[in-house]
Amino acid sequence: MEQPVVLSFASLRQRALDCTACALSTTRTNVVFGEGAEQAKLLMIGEGPGEVEDATGRPFVGPAGQKLDEVMNSVGLRRQDVYITNIVKCRPPGNRVPTRAEAEACTPYLEAQIALIQPSVIVALGNTPTQWLLPDAPGITQSRGTFFSWRGGILVFPMFHPSYLLRYPSKEKGSPKYLTWMDIQKVKAWLDEQARGPEGTPAQI
Ligand code: URA
Ligand code: SF4
């Protein structure tokens, strides 16, 4: 996408579905634009589609998606309450990390999605979205579980990527799973607080 134009969700999606702005267009099966509530308070951003996402055109529906559902459901968050998308909309072959050039080619779509959704809080899942949103933040192990102020109005809250939880199944205190279950509670508490009253900014935790 060359210029940032204000498009409707439908026309933005159509542009993405037709996109050939980077080489990932040559290996994808389906573009995974994103889905959920277009007026969501909470936007979740992953890295890029995996195999099942590429096959179905839907974000976070493979094993990592099932883990993400578990995390969300633990605090009563449902898919239809949030919007879920990725830094790149086409699958990087072999699930490698998207290159900087691919992310740069694709993030105008994400920018437009953020402008349309106007979320209050963005959960960045893992290092890739965290580094894109917060280039100066420390790595995910240090930055997760913290609310960062982003562009003056929106909060960004990094969490571990659900694939990481699949690799570390322990639920012991201090484990990635344990920390993630605490983190999602923080997000939910913040959303509940916002829903209760118009005032109040969460403390830096
Ligand atoms: N991992 C991601 O980062 N995004 C998806 O949509 C699926 C797996
Ligand atoms: Fe276009 Fe993004 Fe897909 Fe690259 S990854 S072809 S920029 S939609």
Short mmCIF file of C-alpha atoms and ligand atoms in Angstrom, two decimals:
data_model
loop_
_atom_site.label_atom_id
_atom_site.label_comp_id
_atom_site.label_asym_id
_atom_site.label_seq_id
_atom_site.Cartn_x
_atom_site.Cartn_y
_atom_site.Cartn_z
CA MET A 1 0.00 0.00 0.00
CA GLU A 2 1.73 3.20 -1.12
CA GLN A 3 -0.21 5.93 0.56
CA PRO A 4 -2.09 5.95 3.85
CA VAL A 5 -5.69 6.51 2.85
CA VAL A 6 -8.68 6.13 5.09
CA LEU A 7 -10.55 3.10 3.83
CA SER A 8 -13.47 1.16 5.16
CA PHE A 9 -12.69 -2.17 6.76
CA ALA A 10 -14.10 -3.99 3.75
CA SER A 11 -12.02 -2.13 1.18
CA LEU A 12 -8.90 -2.38 3.31
CA ARG A 13 -9.41 -6.13 3.59
CA GLN A 14 -9.89 -6.39 -0.17
CA ARG A 15 -6.65 -4.51 -0.80
CA ALA A 16 -4.81 -6.88 1.51
CA LEU A 17 -6.34 -9.93 -0.13
CA ASP A 18 -5.01 -8.69 -3.50
CA CYS A 19 -1.65 -7.52 -2.16
CA THR A 20 1.64 -8.38 -3.84
CA ALA A 21 3.75 -5.75 -2.06
CA CYS A 22 6.30 -8.26 -0.76
CA ALA A 23 7.66 -11.67 -1.68
CA LEU A 24 5.46 -13.46 0.87
CA SER A 25 2.68 -13.06 -1.68
CA THR A 26 4.39 -15.70 -3.85
CA THR A 27 4.35 -18.45 -1.21
CA ARG A 28 1.09 -17.79 0.66
CA THR A 29 -2.09 -19.79 0.22
CA ASN A 30 -4.37 -17.21 1.84
CA VAL A 31 -3.89 -13.69 3.15
CA VAL A 32 -4.77 -13.58 6.84
CA PHE A 33 -6.16 -10.10 7.30
CA GLY A 34 -7.47 -10.40 10.88
CA GLU A 35 -10.84 -10.84 12.52
CA GLY A 36 -12.95 -9.92 15.50
CA ALA A 37 -14.81 -6.87 16.71
CA GLU A 38 -14.15 -3.85 14.54
CA GLN A 39 -14.86 -1.61 17.52
CA ALA A 40 -12.82 -3.67 19.98
CA LYS A 41 -11.20 -2.03 22.98
CA LEU A 42 -8.52 -4.71 22.86
CA LEU A 43 -6.41 -5.41 19.79
CA MET A 44 -4.10 -8.43 19.83
CA ILE A 45 -1.17 -8.50 17.41
CA GLY A 46 0.82 -11.63 16.63
CA GLU A 47 3.77 -12.13 14.32
CA GLY A 48 2.44 -13.74 11.17
CA PRO A 49 0.21 -16.57 9.99
CA GLY A 50 1.33 -20.14 10.59
CA GLU A 51 0.44 -23.21 8.57
CA VAL A 52 -3.20 -23.56 9.65
CA GLU A 53 -3.77 -19.82 9.37
CA ASP A 54 -2.33 -19.83 5.85
CA ALA A 55 -4.60 -22.73 4.93
CA THR A 56 -7.77 -21.16 6.37
CA GLY A 57 -7.20 -17.41 6.05
CA ARG A 58 -7.98 -16.92 9.76
CA PRO A 59 -5.62 -15.65 12.49
CA PHE A 60 -4.59 -17.82 15.42
CA VAL A 61 -6.59 -20.95 14.62
CA GLY A 62 -3.73 -23.49 14.80
CA PRO A 63 -2.03 -24.82 17.95
CA ALA A 64 -0.85 -21.35 19.03
CA GLY A 65 -4.37 -20.06 18.50
CA GLN A 66 -5.81 -22.76 20.72
CA LYS A 67 -3.35 -21.76 23.41
CA LEU A 68 -4.31 -18.11 22.95
CA ASP A 69 -8.00 -19.05 23.33
CA GLU A 70 -7.13 -20.82 26.58
CA VAL A 71 -5.33 -17.74 27.88
CA MET A 72 -8.21 -15.46 26.92
CA ASN A 73 -10.90 -17.79 28.21
CA SER A 74 -9.18 -18.00 31.60
CA VAL A 75 -10.43 -14.45 32.25
CA GLY A 76 -13.68 -14.70 30.30
CA LEU A 77 -12.46 -12.92 27.17
CA ARG A 78 -14.01 -14.20 23.99
CA ARG A 79 -12.77 -13.89 20.44
CA GLN A 80 -15.73 -11.75 19.49
CA ASP A 81 -14.76 -9.21 22.17
CA VAL A 82 -11.35 -8.49 20.65
CA TYR A 83 -9.71 -7.98 17.27
CA ILE A 84 -6.82 -10.28 16.35
CA THR A 85 -4.29 -9.73 13.59
CA ASN A 86 -0.58 -10.00 12.82
CA ILE A 87 2.41 -7.88 11.82
CA VAL A 88 2.51 -9.61 8.41
CA LYS A 89 -0.64 -10.86 6.75
CA CYS A 90 1.00 -13.64 4.71
CA ARG A 91 2.80 -16.67 6.11
CA PRO A 92 6.59 -16.54 6.20
CA PRO A 93 7.76 -19.90 4.81
CA GLY A 94 8.55 -22.38 7.57
CA ASN A 95 7.18 -19.89 10.12
CA ARG A 96 10.42 -17.90 10.14
CA VAL A 97 10.40 -14.42 11.66
CA PRO A 98 9.31 -11.86 9.05
CA THR A 99 12.15 -9.74 7.69
CA ARG A 100 12.26 -6.03 8.32
CA ALA A 101 11.40 -5.40 4.65
CA GLU A 102 8.35 -7.67 4.88
CA ALA A 103 7.16 -6.00 8.06
CA GLU A 104 7.68 -2.57 6.51
CA ALA A 105 5.75 -3.56 3.41
CA CYS A 106 2.87 -4.92 5.44
CA THR A 107 2.45 -2.68 8.46
CA PRO A 108 0.54 0.05 6.56
CA TYR A 109 -2.36 -2.43 6.75
CA LEU A 110 -1.88 -2.71 10.48
CA GLU A 111 -1.66 1.06 10.80
CA ALA A 112 -4.95 1.37 8.95
CA GLN A 113 -6.53 -1.32 11.12
CA ILE A 114 -5.44 0.52 14.26
CA ALA A 115 -6.84 3.79 12.85
CA LEU A 116 -10.20 2.13 12.11
CA ILE A 117 -10.50 0.13 15.34
CA GLN A 118 -9.09 2.79 17.68
CA PRO A 119 -8.37 0.30 20.47
CA SER A 120 -7.61 1.41 24.02
CA VAL A 121 -5.05 -1.30 24.58
CA ILE A 122 -2.91 -3.39 22.27
CA VAL A 123 -1.55 -6.74 23.44
CA ALA A 124 1.69 -7.45 21.57
CA LEU A 125 2.25 -11.21 21.43
CA GLY A 126 5.97 -11.91 21.51
CA ASN A 127 9.03 -10.04 20.30
CA THR A 128 8.04 -9.24 16.73
CA PRO A 129 5.03 -7.00 17.42
CA THR A 130 6.64 -5.65 20.58
CA GLN A 131 9.70 -4.48 18.67
CA TRP A 132 7.58 -2.93 15.96
CA LEU A 133 5.38 -1.02 18.43
CA LEU A 134 8.10 -0.25 20.97
CA PRO A 135 11.50 -0.24 19.27
CA ASP A 136 13.23 0.95 22.44
CA ALA A 137 11.63 -1.55 24.82
CA PRO A 138 13.74 -4.35 26.29
CA GLY A 139 13.19 -7.94 25.09
CA ILE A 140 9.92 -9.69 25.76
CA THR A 141 11.13 -11.40 28.94
CA GLN A 142 11.60 -7.99 30.51
CA SER A 143 8.87 -6.00 28.82
CA ARG A 144 5.97 -8.45 29.23
CA GLY A 145 3.41 -7.62 31.86
CA THR A 146 4.00 -3.87 31.61
CA PHE A 147 1.69 -1.18 30.23
CA PHE A 148 3.56 1.17 27.90
CA SER A 149 2.07 4.40 26.65
CA TRP A 150 2.05 4.45 22.84
CA ARG A 151 1.61 7.50 20.65
CA GLY A 152 0.12 9.38 23.53
CA GLY A 153 -3.22 7.62 23.82
CA ILE A 154 -3.12 3.87 23.39
CA LEU A 155 -1.53 1.44 25.83
CA VAL A 156 0.67 -1.37 24.65
CA PHE A 157 0.99 -4.47 26.82
CA PRO A 158 3.55 -7.08 25.69
CA MET A 159 2.91 -10.72 26.56
CA PHE A 160 4.68 -13.95 25.65
CA HIS A 161 3.68 -15.42 22.29
CA PRO A 162 1.42 -18.47 22.78
CA SER A 163 3.87 -20.63 20.75
CA TYR A 164 6.42 -19.99 23.45
CA LEU A 165 3.97 -21.39 26.02
CA LEU A 166 3.62 -24.53 23.89
CA ARG A 167 7.35 -25.08 24.21
CA TYR A 168 7.40 -24.53 27.99
CA PRO A 169 4.45 -26.44 29.43
CA SER A 170 5.40 -25.95 33.11
CA LYS A 171 2.88 -23.98 35.19
CA GLU A 172 5.26 -23.49 38.12
CA LYS A 173 5.48 -20.10 39.70
CA GLY A 174 7.64 -17.87 37.46
CA SER A 175 7.21 -20.06 34.36
CA PRO A 176 6.10 -18.41 31.07
CA LYS A 177 2.62 -19.91 31.51
CA TYR A 178 2.30 -18.74 35.09
CA LEU A 179 3.39 -15.24 34.09
CA THR A 180 1.02 -15.18 31.11
CA TRP A 181 -1.94 -16.21 33.24
CA MET A 182 -1.09 -13.29 35.53
CA ASP A 183 -0.61 -10.92 32.60
CA ILE A 184 -3.99 -11.61 31.03
CA GLN A 185 -5.61 -10.93 34.40
CA LYS A 186 -3.98 -7.51 34.39
CA VAL A 187 -5.37 -6.80 30.94
CA LYS A 188 -8.84 -7.94 31.99
CA ALA A 189 -8.73 -5.86 35.18
CA TRP A 190 -7.77 -2.82 33.13
CA LEU A 191 -10.60 -3.39 30.64
CA ASP A 192 -13.08 -3.83 33.50
CA GLU A 193 -11.85 -0.64 35.11
CA GLN A 194 -12.34 1.24 31.83
CA ALA A 195 -15.82 -0.19 31.43
CA ARG A 196 -16.76 0.95 34.94
CA GLY A 197 -15.86 4.62 34.66
CA PRO A 198 -14.75 7.24 32.17
CA GLU A 199 -11.78 8.38 34.23
CA GLY A 200 -8.62 6.70 35.29
CA THR A 201 -5.39 5.72 33.68
CA PRO A 202 -3.78 2.57 34.97
CA ALA A 203 -0.61 3.00 36.96
CA GLN A 204 2.63 1.91 35.31
CA ILE A 205 2.96 -1.55 36.73
N1 URA B 1 1.24 -17.20 15.23
C1 URA B 1 1.06 -15.88 14.99
O1 URA B 1 1.88 -15.06 15.35
N2 URA B 1 -0.04 -15.53 14.38
C2 URA B 1 -0.98 -16.37 13.98
O2 URA B 1 -1.98 -15.94 13.41
C3 URA B 1 -0.77 -17.74 14.25
C4 URA B 1 0.35 -18.13 14.86
FE1 SF4 B 2 1.18 -7.72 1.09
FE2 SF4 B 2 1.63 -8.02 3.69
FE3 SF4 B 2 1.19 -10.17 2.21
FE4 SF4 B 2 3.49 -8.83 1.94
S1 SF4 B 2 2.79 -9.93 3.79
S2 SF4 B 2 2.18 -9.56 0.26
S3 SF4 B 2 2.81 -6.72 2.28
S4 SF4 B 2 -0.28 -8.52 2.61
#
